[in-house]
Amino acid sequence: MKSPEPGKPVVVATTGMVADLATHVAGEHVEVVTLMGPGVDPHLYKPTIADVRAIRDADLVLYSGLKLEEGLFRQFEAREKAGAAVAAVTRGIPQHELLTPPDFEGHPDPHVWHDVALWARCLDVVTDELAAIAPQHEETFQRNANGYRWLLQAEDERVRAAIATIPQKRRVLVTAHDAFGYFSRAYDIPVRSVQGVTTESEAGVADVNALAKFLADSGVPAIFAETSVSDRAVKAVVEGANRRGGNVRISPTPLYSDALGARGSDAESYVGTIAANVAAIVTELGGELPEGGLLPAE
């Protein structure tokens, strides 16, 4: 986490996905500080002393919400009680558009950023919150948000077209944990996973065996590890599937489920992360990537 630049309002964003929204809207007028770096699991994240200080001193705290960052809620509540601005970027998404998996204690699935069009809806909250702390730049924030919204719409269309090229019998995304429900719904690809929505609990033997049997029976060729989740359970599923006569491998390219890629990589931005995920999925499952690639021109 880098130090904020003096003289600018400071926004603390929990995840790289939230920071990406804030950075695109804010432009040069606000300093955006990210708490969680590449490969960090927000489900299990506990704040450091530096995080607590950053949240305390920020002009605005933006977080994803829907119980994704439970380890930080005490800090959010303390800031709100002190009268500071704290906002979940997902607060404007209507309840009926959220997924509520039965194994997640009746709470909505927090992984909304995997549906690009749905994540774009969060721009309105970010724009409003930034305008509240820097009202002199409100028109710029709105213009920046509209430009980024257009780019996200273009990416959504590219993702939809690419996933549609995967042959129907192989169009199943099998992952380490159930982070891709919104991706599944948006882009018409069924999803199976070893763990549930949160990574707080270990996968059971029954879960591993059931998924191994499914892979052996279905002929789906690949399972995907994730950059922020241990691949131990994924390896156990592959071993079990292949003992049952399957021909399954772990994709050499893990998916970015809960965090962006490393700085300097193709996946350091939100759009880059989506493009990297889709490229890996389409390649492994036998689809075709578009000639122009998956990144829209900025």
PDB file of C-alpha atoms in Angstrom:
ATOM      1  CA  MET A   1       0.000   0.000   0.000  1.00  0.00           C
ATOM      2  CA  LYS A   2       1.670   3.242  -1.137  1.00  0.00           C
ATOM      3  CA  SER A   3       1.491   6.500   0.789  1.00  0.00           C
ATOM      4  CA  PRO A   4      -1.090   9.035  -0.403  1.00  0.00           C
ATOM      5  CA  GLU A   5      -0.010  12.115  -2.317  1.00  0.00           C
ATOM      6  CA  PRO A   6      -0.134  15.285  -0.186  1.00  0.00           C
ATOM      7  CA  GLY A   7      -2.775  17.909  -0.972  1.00  0.00           C
ATOM      8  CA  LYS A   8      -5.422  15.662  -2.519  1.00  0.00           C
ATOM      9  CA  PRO A   9      -8.504  14.050  -0.974  1.00  0.00           C
ATOM     10  CA  VAL A  10      -7.671  10.468  -0.072  1.00  0.00           C
ATOM     11  CA  VAL A  11      -9.941   7.548  -0.929  1.00  0.00           C
ATOM     12  CA  VAL A  12      -9.169   4.172   0.600  1.00  0.00           C
ATOM     13  CA  ALA A  13     -10.463   1.260  -1.513  1.00  0.00           C
ATOM     14  CA  THR A  14     -10.471  -2.243  -0.103  1.00  0.00           C
ATOM     15  CA  THR A  15      -9.887  -4.377  -3.200  1.00  0.00           C
ATOM     16  CA  GLY A  16      -8.240  -3.818  -6.544  1.00  0.00           C
ATOM     17  CA  MET A  17     -11.627  -4.026  -8.267  1.00  0.00           C
ATOM     18  CA  VAL A  18     -13.042  -1.210  -6.135  1.00  0.00           C
ATOM     19  CA  ALA A  19      -9.874   0.840  -6.553  1.00  0.00           C
ATOM     20  CA  ASP A  20     -10.142   0.419 -10.321  1.00  0.00           C
ATOM     21  CA  LEU A  21     -13.605   2.019 -10.321  1.00  0.00           C
ATOM     22  CA  ALA A  22     -12.464   4.854  -8.079  1.00  0.00           C
ATOM     23  CA  THR A  23      -9.320   5.533 -10.108  1.00  0.00           C
ATOM     24  CA  HIS A  24     -11.163   5.719 -13.423  1.00  0.00           C
ATOM     25  CA  VAL A  25     -13.748   8.121 -12.029  1.00  0.00           C
ATOM     26  CA  ALA A  26     -11.375  10.258  -9.956  1.00  0.00           C
ATOM     27  CA  GLY A  27      -8.701  10.805 -12.569  1.00  0.00           C
ATOM     28  CA  GLU A  28      -5.975  13.097 -11.238  1.00  0.00           C
ATOM     29  CA  HIS A  29      -8.133  14.856  -8.672  1.00  0.00           C
ATOM     30  CA  VAL A  30      -8.188  12.256  -5.889  1.00  0.00           C
ATOM     31  CA  GLU A  31      -5.555   9.950  -4.447  1.00  0.00           C
ATOM     32  CA  VAL A  32      -6.762   6.332  -4.364  1.00  0.00           C
ATOM     33  CA  VAL A  33      -5.085   3.962  -1.898  1.00  0.00           C
ATOM     34  CA  THR A  34      -5.710   0.190  -2.176  1.00  0.00           C
ATOM     35  CA  LEU A  35      -5.611  -1.999   0.931  1.00  0.00           C
ATOM     36  CA  MET A  36      -5.538  -5.485  -0.626  1.00  0.00           C
ATOM     37  CA  GLY A  37      -2.945  -6.280  -3.249  1.00  0.00           C
ATOM     38  CA  PRO A  38      -2.750  -8.971  -5.953  1.00  0.00           C
ATOM     39  CA  GLY A  39      -3.484 -12.515  -4.815  1.00  0.00           C
ATOM     40  CA  VAL A  40      -5.089 -11.452  -1.515  1.00  0.00           C
ATOM     41  CA  ASP A  41      -8.265 -13.268  -0.443  1.00  0.00           C
ATOM     42  CA  PRO A  42     -10.742 -10.637   0.829  1.00  0.00           C
ATOM     43  CA  HIS A  43     -12.872 -13.289   2.537  1.00  0.00           C
ATOM     44  CA  LEU A  44     -10.037 -14.008   4.988  1.00  0.00           C
ATOM     45  CA  TYR A  45      -8.340 -10.621   5.099  1.00  0.00           C
ATOM     46  CA  LYS A  46      -7.532  -9.094   8.485  1.00  0.00           C
ATOM     47  CA  PRO A  47      -6.460  -5.440   8.719  1.00  0.00           C
ATOM     48  CA  THR A  48      -2.917  -4.451   9.545  1.00  0.00           C
ATOM     49  CA  ILE A  49      -2.047  -1.504  11.770  1.00  0.00           C
ATOM     50  CA  ALA A  50      -1.322   0.471   8.581  1.00  0.00           C
ATOM     51  CA  ASP A  51      -4.780  -0.416   7.224  1.00  0.00           C
ATOM     52  CA  VAL A  52      -6.513   0.799  10.382  1.00  0.00           C
ATOM     53  CA  ARG A  53      -4.568   4.048  10.195  1.00  0.00           C
ATOM     54  CA  ALA A  54      -5.367   4.499   6.493  1.00  0.00           C
ATOM     55  CA  ILE A  55      -9.090   3.942   7.069  1.00  0.00           C
ATOM     56  CA  ARG A  56      -9.055   6.328  10.025  1.00  0.00           C
ATOM     57  CA  ASP A  57      -7.377   9.110   8.034  1.00  0.00           C
ATOM     58  CA  ALA A  58      -9.209   8.731   4.705  1.00  0.00           C
ATOM     59  CA  ASP A  59     -11.633  11.299   3.344  1.00  0.00           C
ATOM     60  CA  LEU A  60     -13.692   8.438   1.914  1.00  0.00           C
ATOM     61  CA  VAL A  61     -13.644   4.656   2.301  1.00  0.00           C
ATOM     62  CA  LEU A  62     -15.041   2.571  -0.553  1.00  0.00           C
ATOM     63  CA  TYR A  63     -15.585  -1.140  -0.161  1.00  0.00           C
ATOM     64  CA  SER A  64     -17.255  -3.810  -2.260  1.00  0.00           C
ATOM     65  CA  GLY A  65     -19.838  -4.905   0.299  1.00  0.00           C
ATOM     66  CA  LEU A  66     -22.226  -7.863   0.530  1.00  0.00           C
ATOM     67  CA  LYS A  67     -20.075  -9.303   3.361  1.00  0.00           C
ATOM     68  CA  LEU A  68     -16.974  -9.675   1.157  1.00  0.00           C
ATOM     69  CA  GLU A  69     -14.679  -7.785   3.546  1.00  0.00           C
ATOM     70  CA  GLU A  70     -16.042  -8.980   6.899  1.00  0.00           C
ATOM     71  CA  GLY A  71     -12.669  -8.622   8.590  1.00  0.00           C
ATOM     72  CA  LEU A  72     -12.801  -4.852   8.073  1.00  0.00           C
ATOM     73  CA  PHE A  73     -16.352  -4.149   9.225  1.00  0.00           C
ATOM     74  CA  ARG A  74     -15.336  -2.971  12.697  1.00  0.00           C
ATOM     75  CA  GLN A  75     -13.136  -0.314  11.110  1.00  0.00           C
ATOM     76  CA  PHE A  76     -15.943   0.744   8.745  1.00  0.00           C
ATOM     77  CA  GLU A  77     -18.390   1.069  11.640  1.00  0.00           C
ATOM     78  CA  ALA A  78     -15.925   3.139  13.657  1.00  0.00           C
ATOM     79  CA  ARG A  79     -15.463   5.540  10.753  1.00  0.00           C
ATOM     80  CA  GLU A  80     -19.202   5.876  10.213  1.00  0.00           C
ATOM     81  CA  LYS A  81     -19.763   6.609  13.922  1.00  0.00           C
ATOM     82  CA  ALA A  82     -17.130   9.347  13.636  1.00  0.00           C
ATOM     83  CA  GLY A  83     -19.176  10.918  10.831  1.00  0.00           C
ATOM     84  CA  ALA A  84     -16.817   9.951   8.014  1.00  0.00           C
ATOM     85  CA  ALA A  85     -17.853   8.867   4.522  1.00  0.00           C
ATOM     86  CA  VAL A  86     -17.928   5.069   4.096  1.00  0.00           C
ATOM     87  CA  ALA A  87     -19.761   3.419   1.200  1.00  0.00           C
ATOM     88  CA  ALA A  88     -20.315  -0.019  -0.315  1.00  0.00           C
ATOM     89  CA  VAL A  89     -20.083   0.375  -4.091  1.00  0.00           C
ATOM     90  CA  THR A  90     -22.670  -2.405  -4.557  1.00  0.00           C
ATOM     91  CA  ARG A  91     -25.357  -0.625  -2.522  1.00  0.00           C
ATOM     92  CA  GLY A  92     -27.191   0.575  -5.660  1.00  0.00           C
ATOM     93  CA  ILE A  93     -27.675  -2.882  -7.141  1.00  0.00           C
ATOM     94  CA  PRO A  94     -31.333  -3.915  -6.708  1.00  0.00           C
ATOM     95  CA  GLN A  95     -31.911  -6.902  -4.464  1.00  0.00           C
ATOM     96  CA  HIS A  96     -33.585  -8.898  -7.227  1.00  0.00           C
ATOM     97  CA  GLU A  97     -30.405  -8.737  -9.320  1.00  0.00           C
ATOM     98  CA  LEU A  98     -28.275 -10.309  -6.590  1.00  0.00           C
ATOM     99  CA  LEU A  99     -27.689 -14.043  -6.305  1.00  0.00           C
ATOM    100  CA  THR A 100     -28.369 -15.710  -2.957  1.00  0.00           C
ATOM    101  CA  PRO A 101     -26.712 -19.154  -2.826  1.00  0.00           C
ATOM    102  CA  PRO A 102     -28.289 -21.477  -0.245  1.00  0.00           C
ATOM    103  CA  ASP A 103     -24.917 -22.233   1.409  1.00  0.00           C
ATOM    104  CA  PHE A 104     -24.078 -18.572   2.138  1.00  0.00           C
ATOM    105  CA  GLU A 105     -26.273 -18.072   5.226  1.00  0.00           C
ATOM    106  CA  GLY A 106     -29.009 -16.302   3.277  1.00  0.00           C
ATOM    107  CA  HIS A 107     -26.763 -13.440   2.215  1.00  0.00           C
ATOM    108  CA  PRO A 108     -26.160 -12.301  -1.381  1.00  0.00           C
ATOM    109  CA  ASP A 109     -23.172 -13.590  -3.291  1.00  0.00           C
ATOM    110  CA  PRO A 110     -20.616 -10.730  -3.172  1.00  0.00           C
ATOM    111  CA  HIS A 111     -18.742 -11.570  -6.415  1.00  0.00           C
ATOM    112  CA  VAL A 112     -20.723  -9.166  -8.608  1.00  0.00           C
ATOM    113  CA  TRP A 113     -17.661  -7.894 -10.531  1.00  0.00           C
ATOM    114  CA  HIS A 114     -17.596 -11.087 -12.620  1.00  0.00           C
ATOM    115  CA  ASP A 115     -20.650  -9.737 -14.474  1.00  0.00           C
ATOM    116  CA  VAL A 116     -19.115  -6.733 -16.235  1.00  0.00           C
ATOM    117  CA  ALA A 117     -22.425  -4.996 -16.923  1.00  0.00           C
ATOM    118  CA  LEU A 118     -23.531  -5.414 -13.302  1.00  0.00           C
ATOM    119  CA  TRP A 119     -20.214  -4.093 -11.984  1.00  0.00           C
ATOM    120  CA  ALA A 120     -20.602  -1.031 -14.209  1.00  0.00           C
ATOM    121  CA  ARG A 121     -23.741  -0.205 -12.183  1.00  0.00           C
ATOM    122  CA  CYS A 122     -21.441   0.541  -9.234  1.00  0.00           C
ATOM    123  CA  LEU A 123     -20.042   3.586 -11.034  1.00  0.00           C
ATOM    124  CA  ASP A 124     -22.996   5.700  -9.903  1.00  0.00           C
ATOM    125  CA  VAL A 125     -22.207   5.189  -6.217  1.00  0.00           C
ATOM    126  CA  VAL A 126     -18.515   5.906  -6.762  1.00  0.00           C
ATOM    127  CA  THR A 127     -19.307   9.076  -8.703  1.00  0.00           C
ATOM    128  CA  ASP A 128     -21.723  10.365  -6.066  1.00  0.00           C
ATOM    129  CA  GLU A 129     -19.337   9.665  -3.205  1.00  0.00           C
ATOM    130  CA  LEU A 130     -16.385  11.329  -4.927  1.00  0.00           C
ATOM    131  CA  ALA A 131     -18.497  14.374  -5.770  1.00  0.00           C
ATOM    132  CA  ALA A 132     -19.417  14.673  -2.101  1.00  0.00           C
ATOM    133  CA  ILE A 133     -15.761  15.013  -1.009  1.00  0.00           C
ATOM    134  CA  ALA A 134     -14.600  17.061  -4.021  1.00  0.00           C
ATOM    135  CA  PRO A 135     -17.684  18.879  -5.389  1.00  0.00           C
ATOM    136  CA  GLN A 136     -15.588  21.220  -7.539  1.00  0.00           C
ATOM    137  CA  HIS A 137     -14.734  18.231  -9.770  1.00  0.00           C
ATOM    138  CA  GLU A 138     -18.227  16.741 -10.039  1.00  0.00           C
ATOM    139  CA  GLU A 139     -18.570  17.335 -13.788  1.00  0.00           C
ATOM    140  CA  THR A 140     -15.201  15.692 -14.419  1.00  0.00           C
ATOM    141  CA  PHE A 141     -16.134  12.701 -12.279  1.00  0.00           C
ATOM    142  CA  GLN A 142     -19.380  12.269 -14.202  1.00  0.00           C
ATOM    143  CA  ARG A 143     -17.616  12.539 -17.551  1.00  0.00           C
ATOM    144  CA  ASN A 144     -14.962  10.021 -16.482  1.00  0.00           C
ATOM    145  CA  ALA A 145     -17.625   7.613 -15.228  1.00  0.00           C
ATOM    146  CA  ASN A 146     -19.562   7.802 -18.485  1.00  0.00           C
ATOM    147  CA  GLY A 147     -16.418   7.100 -20.495  1.00  0.00           C
ATOM    148  CA  TYR A 148     -15.516   4.108 -18.371  1.00  0.00           C
ATOM    149  CA  ARG A 149     -19.087   2.834 -18.502  1.00  0.00           C
ATOM    150  CA  TRP A 150     -18.869   2.764 -22.294  1.00  0.00           C
ATOM    151  CA  LEU A 151     -15.605   0.811 -22.122  1.00  0.00           C
ATOM    152  CA  LEU A 152     -17.140  -1.734 -19.731  1.00  0.00           C
ATOM    153  CA  GLN A 153     -20.158  -2.177 -21.994  1.00  0.00           C
ATOM    154  CA  ALA A 154     -17.812  -2.952 -24.881  1.00  0.00           C
ATOM    155  CA  GLU A 155     -15.947  -5.490 -22.731  1.00  0.00           C
ATOM    156  CA  ASP A 156     -19.202  -7.134 -21.696  1.00  0.00           C
ATOM    157  CA  GLU A 157     -20.071  -7.690 -25.358  1.00  0.00           C
ATOM    158  CA  ARG A 158     -16.638  -9.170 -26.106  1.00  0.00           C
ATOM    159  CA  VAL A 159     -16.892 -11.588 -23.205  1.00  0.00           C
ATOM    160  CA  ARG A 160     -20.368 -12.712 -24.244  1.00  0.00           C
ATOM    161  CA  ALA A 161     -19.248 -13.388 -27.826  1.00  0.00           C
ATOM    162  CA  ALA A 162     -16.120 -15.282 -26.764  1.00  0.00           C
ATOM    163  CA  ILE A 163     -17.877 -17.586 -24.287  1.00  0.00           C
ATOM    164  CA  ALA A 164     -20.509 -18.381 -26.918  1.00  0.00           C
ATOM    165  CA  THR A 165     -17.817 -19.996 -29.108  1.00  0.00           C
ATOM    166  CA  ILE A 166     -17.188 -22.788 -26.579  1.00  0.00           C
ATOM    167  CA  PRO A 167     -18.891 -26.022 -27.720  1.00  0.00           C
ATOM    168  CA  GLN A 168     -22.027 -26.615 -25.649  1.00  0.00           C
ATOM    169  CA  LYS A 169     -20.957 -29.992 -24.228  1.00  0.00           C
ATOM    170  CA  ARG A 170     -17.703 -28.495 -22.913  1.00  0.00           C
ATOM    171  CA  ARG A 171     -19.170 -25.199 -21.722  1.00  0.00           C
ATOM    172  CA  VAL A 172     -18.870 -25.810 -17.992  1.00  0.00           C
ATOM    173  CA  LEU A 173     -16.572 -23.761 -15.784  1.00  0.00           C
ATOM    174  CA  VAL A 174     -15.132 -25.794 -12.903  1.00  0.00           C
ATOM    175  CA  THR A 175     -13.283 -23.764 -10.280  1.00  0.00           C
ATOM    176  CA  ALA A 176     -11.786 -23.841  -6.803  1.00  0.00           C
ATOM    177  CA  HIS A 177     -14.561 -21.881  -5.085  1.00  0.00           C
ATOM    178  CA  ASP A 178     -17.964 -20.585  -6.063  1.00  0.00           C
ATOM    179  CA  ALA A 179     -16.952 -17.083  -7.153  1.00  0.00           C
ATOM    180  CA  PHE A 180     -18.327 -17.182 -10.680  1.00  0.00           C
ATOM    181  CA  GLY A 181     -22.082 -17.348 -10.194  1.00  0.00           C
ATOM    182  CA  TYR A 182     -22.653 -13.913 -11.712  1.00  0.00           C
ATOM    183  CA  PHE A 183     -20.307 -14.802 -14.572  1.00  0.00           C
ATOM    184  CA  SER A 184     -22.347 -17.957 -15.146  1.00  0.00           C
ATOM    185  CA  ARG A 185     -25.646 -16.105 -15.250  1.00  0.00           C
ATOM    186  CA  ALA A 186     -24.399 -13.250 -17.428  1.00  0.00           C
ATOM    187  CA  TYR A 187     -22.519 -15.283 -20.025  1.00  0.00           C
ATOM    188  CA  ASP A 188     -24.497 -18.524 -20.164  1.00  0.00           C
ATOM    189  CA  ILE A 189     -21.896 -20.957 -18.847  1.00  0.00           C
ATOM    190  CA  PRO A 190     -22.753 -23.381 -16.019  1.00  0.00           C
ATOM    191  CA  VAL A 191     -20.342 -23.344 -13.069  1.00  0.00           C
ATOM    192  CA  ARG A 192     -19.288 -26.067 -10.648  1.00  0.00           C
ATOM    193  CA  SER A 193     -16.831 -25.583  -7.786  1.00  0.00           C
ATOM    194  CA  VAL A 194     -15.081 -27.398  -4.951  1.00  0.00           C
ATOM    195  CA  GLN A 195     -15.835 -24.842  -2.221  1.00  0.00           C
ATOM    196  CA  GLY A 196     -18.816 -22.572  -1.707  1.00  0.00           C
ATOM    197  CA  VAL A 197     -19.117 -18.800  -2.021  1.00  0.00           C
ATOM    198  CA  THR A 198     -16.735 -18.060   0.849  1.00  0.00           C
ATOM    199  CA  THR A 199     -13.271 -19.566   1.283  1.00  0.00           C
ATOM    200  CA  GLU A 200     -13.533 -19.624   5.073  1.00  0.00           C
ATOM    201  CA  SER A 201     -14.342 -23.355   5.231  1.00  0.00           C
ATOM    202  CA  GLU A 202     -12.421 -26.280   3.752  1.00  0.00           C
ATOM    203  CA  ALA A 203     -13.887 -28.465   1.021  1.00  0.00           C
ATOM    204  CA  GLY A 204     -15.134 -31.789   2.374  1.00  0.00           C
ATOM    205  CA  VAL A 205     -14.310 -35.242   1.033  1.00  0.00           C
ATOM    206  CA  ALA A 206     -17.858 -35.595  -0.290  1.00  0.00           C
ATOM    207  CA  ASP A 207     -17.522 -32.311  -2.212  1.00  0.00           C
ATOM    208  CA  VAL A 208     -14.262 -33.432  -3.785  1.00  0.00           C
ATOM    209  CA  ASN A 209     -15.625 -36.858  -4.733  1.00  0.00           C
ATOM    210  CA  ALA A 210     -18.834 -35.466  -6.222  1.00  0.00           C
ATOM    211  CA  LEU A 211     -16.969 -33.019  -8.417  1.00  0.00           C
ATOM    212  CA  ALA A 212     -14.430 -35.670  -9.456  1.00  0.00           C
ATOM    213  CA  LYS A 213     -17.264 -37.938 -10.574  1.00  0.00           C
ATOM    214  CA  PHE A 214     -18.913 -35.114 -12.486  1.00  0.00           C
ATOM    215  CA  LEU A 215     -15.704 -34.329 -14.376  1.00  0.00           C
ATOM    216  CA  ALA A 216     -15.036 -37.977 -15.201  1.00  0.00           C
ATOM    217  CA  ASP A 217     -18.596 -38.488 -16.464  1.00  0.00           C
ATOM    218  CA  SER A 218     -19.041 -35.196 -18.353  1.00  0.00           C
ATOM    219  CA  GLY A 219     -15.845 -35.048 -20.384  1.00  0.00           C
ATOM    220  CA  VAL A 220     -15.145 -31.442 -19.369  1.00  0.00           C
ATOM    221  CA  PRO A 221     -11.371 -31.233 -19.957  1.00  0.00           C
ATOM    222  CA  ALA A 222     -10.152 -28.723 -17.374  1.00  0.00           C
ATOM    223  CA  ILE A 223     -10.563 -27.362 -13.881  1.00  0.00           C
ATOM    224  CA  PHE A 224      -9.272 -23.933 -12.883  1.00  0.00           C
ATOM    225  CA  ALA A 225      -7.270 -23.014  -9.820  1.00  0.00           C
ATOM    226  CA  GLU A 226      -7.476 -19.428  -8.567  1.00  0.00           C
ATOM    227  CA  THR A 227      -4.775 -16.921  -7.742  1.00  0.00           C
ATOM    228  CA  SER A 228      -6.150 -16.139  -4.263  1.00  0.00           C
ATOM    229  CA  VAL A 229      -7.184 -19.664  -3.195  1.00  0.00           C
ATOM    230  CA  SER A 230      -5.106 -22.754  -2.367  1.00  0.00           C
ATOM    231  CA  ASP A 231      -5.059 -25.336  -5.181  1.00  0.00           C
ATOM    232  CA  ARG A 232      -4.942 -28.319  -2.814  1.00  0.00           C
ATOM    233  CA  ALA A 233      -8.605 -29.236  -3.268  1.00  0.00           C
ATOM    234  CA  VAL A 234      -8.384 -28.709  -7.039  1.00  0.00           C
ATOM    235  CA  LYS A 235      -5.503 -31.207  -7.244  1.00  0.00           C
ATOM    236  CA  ALA A 236      -7.524 -33.725  -5.242  1.00  0.00           C
ATOM    237  CA  VAL A 237     -10.460 -33.359  -7.649  1.00  0.00           C
ATOM    238  CA  VAL A 238      -8.254 -33.948 -10.696  1.00  0.00           C
ATOM    239  CA  GLU A 239      -6.675 -37.042  -9.126  1.00  0.00           C
ATOM    240  CA  GLY A 240     -10.112 -38.401  -8.280  1.00  0.00           C
ATOM    241  CA  ALA A 241     -11.532 -37.681 -11.730  1.00  0.00           C
ATOM    242  CA  ASN A 242      -8.637 -39.332 -13.545  1.00  0.00           C
ATOM    243  CA  ARG A 243      -8.808 -42.408 -11.283  1.00  0.00           C
ATOM    244  CA  ARG A 244     -12.404 -42.734 -12.484  1.00  0.00           C
ATOM    245  CA  GLY A 245     -11.282 -42.752 -16.113  1.00  0.00           C
ATOM    246  CA  GLY A 246     -11.454 -39.040 -16.820  1.00  0.00           C
ATOM    247  CA  ASN A 247      -8.926 -37.012 -18.767  1.00  0.00           C
ATOM    248  CA  VAL A 248      -8.862 -33.782 -16.771  1.00  0.00           C
ATOM    249  CA  ARG A 249      -6.086 -31.311 -16.145  1.00  0.00           C
ATOM    250  CA  ILE A 250      -5.606 -28.186 -14.085  1.00  0.00           C
ATOM    251  CA  SER A 251      -5.405 -25.195 -16.377  1.00  0.00           C
ATOM    252  CA  PRO A 252      -1.870 -23.768 -16.371  1.00  0.00           C
ATOM    253  CA  THR A 253      -3.479 -20.327 -16.144  1.00  0.00           C
ATOM    254  CA  PRO A 254      -5.299 -19.814 -12.817  1.00  0.00           C
ATOM    255  CA  LEU A 255      -8.283 -17.500 -12.696  1.00  0.00           C
ATOM    256  CA  TYR A 256      -8.444 -14.178 -10.904  1.00  0.00           C
ATOM    257  CA  SER A 257     -11.457 -14.704  -8.685  1.00  0.00           C
ATOM    258  CA  ASP A 258     -11.134 -12.280  -5.760  1.00  0.00           C
ATOM    259  CA  ALA A 259      -8.186 -10.051  -6.675  1.00  0.00           C
ATOM    260  CA  LEU A 260      -6.556  -8.364  -9.653  1.00  0.00           C
ATOM    261  CA  GLY A 261      -3.242  -9.430 -11.161  1.00  0.00           C
ATOM    262  CA  ALA A 262       0.199  -8.186 -10.213  1.00  0.00           C
ATOM    263  CA  ARG A 263       1.378  -4.726 -11.194  1.00  0.00           C
ATOM    264  CA  GLY A 264       2.933  -4.853 -14.667  1.00  0.00           C
ATOM    265  CA  SER A 265       0.939  -7.931 -15.709  1.00  0.00           C
ATOM    266  CA  ASP A 266      -1.836  -8.026 -18.317  1.00  0.00           C
ATOM    267  CA  ALA A 267      -4.305  -8.445 -15.446  1.00  0.00           C
ATOM    268  CA  GLU A 268      -3.333  -5.464 -13.272  1.00  0.00           C
ATOM    269  CA  SER A 269      -6.560  -3.631 -14.225  1.00  0.00           C
ATOM    270  CA  TYR A 270     -10.146  -4.799 -13.814  1.00  0.00           C
ATOM    271  CA  VAL A 271     -10.738  -5.080 -17.561  1.00  0.00           C
ATOM    272  CA  GLY A 272      -7.377  -6.813 -17.969  1.00  0.00           C
ATOM    273  CA  THR A 273      -8.345  -9.318 -15.296  1.00  0.00           C
ATOM    274  CA  ILE A 274     -11.654 -10.104 -16.978  1.00  0.00           C
ATOM    275  CA  ALA A 275      -9.908 -10.470 -20.340  1.00  0.00           C
ATOM    276  CA  ALA A 276      -7.258 -12.791 -18.857  1.00  0.00           C
ATOM    277  CA  ASN A 277      -9.901 -14.979 -17.223  1.00  0.00           C
ATOM    278  CA  VAL A 278     -11.985 -15.259 -20.375  1.00  0.00           C
ATOM    279  CA  ALA A 279      -8.953 -15.995 -22.543  1.00  0.00           C
ATOM    280  CA  ALA A 280      -7.987 -18.863 -20.241  1.00  0.00           C
ATOM    281  CA  ILE A 281     -11.529 -20.264 -20.075  1.00  0.00           C
ATOM    282  CA  VAL A 282     -12.141 -20.090 -23.818  1.00  0.00           C
ATOM    283  CA  THR A 283      -8.745 -21.595 -24.666  1.00  0.00           C
ATOM    284  CA  GLU A 284      -9.023 -24.496 -22.207  1.00  0.00           C
ATOM    285  CA  LEU A 285     -12.606 -25.395 -23.104  1.00  0.00           C
ATOM    286  CA  GLY A 286     -12.162 -25.333 -26.879  1.00  0.00           C
ATOM    287  CA  GLY A 287     -13.625 -21.992 -27.917  1.00  0.00           C
ATOM    288  CA  GLU A 288     -12.179 -19.291 -30.170  1.00  0.00           C
ATOM    289  CA  LEU A 289     -10.693 -15.974 -29.127  1.00  0.00           C
ATOM    290  CA  PRO A 290     -11.540 -12.911 -31.245  1.00  0.00           C
ATOM    291  CA  GLU A 291      -8.866 -11.705 -33.671  1.00  0.00           C
ATOM    292  CA  GLY A 292      -8.742  -8.296 -32.050  1.00  0.00           C
ATOM    293  CA  GLY A 293      -8.360  -9.748 -28.562  1.00  0.00           C
ATOM    294  CA  LEU A 294     -10.595  -9.265 -25.547  1.00  0.00           C
ATOM    295  CA  LEU A 295      -9.535  -5.762 -24.547  1.00  0.00           C
ATOM    296  CA  PRO A 296     -11.591  -2.841 -25.890  1.00  0.00           C
ATOM    297  CA  ALA A 297      -9.655   0.185 -27.080  1.00  0.00           C
ATOM    298  CA  GLU A 298      -9.562   2.920 -24.419  1.00  0.00           C
TER     299      GLU A 298
END
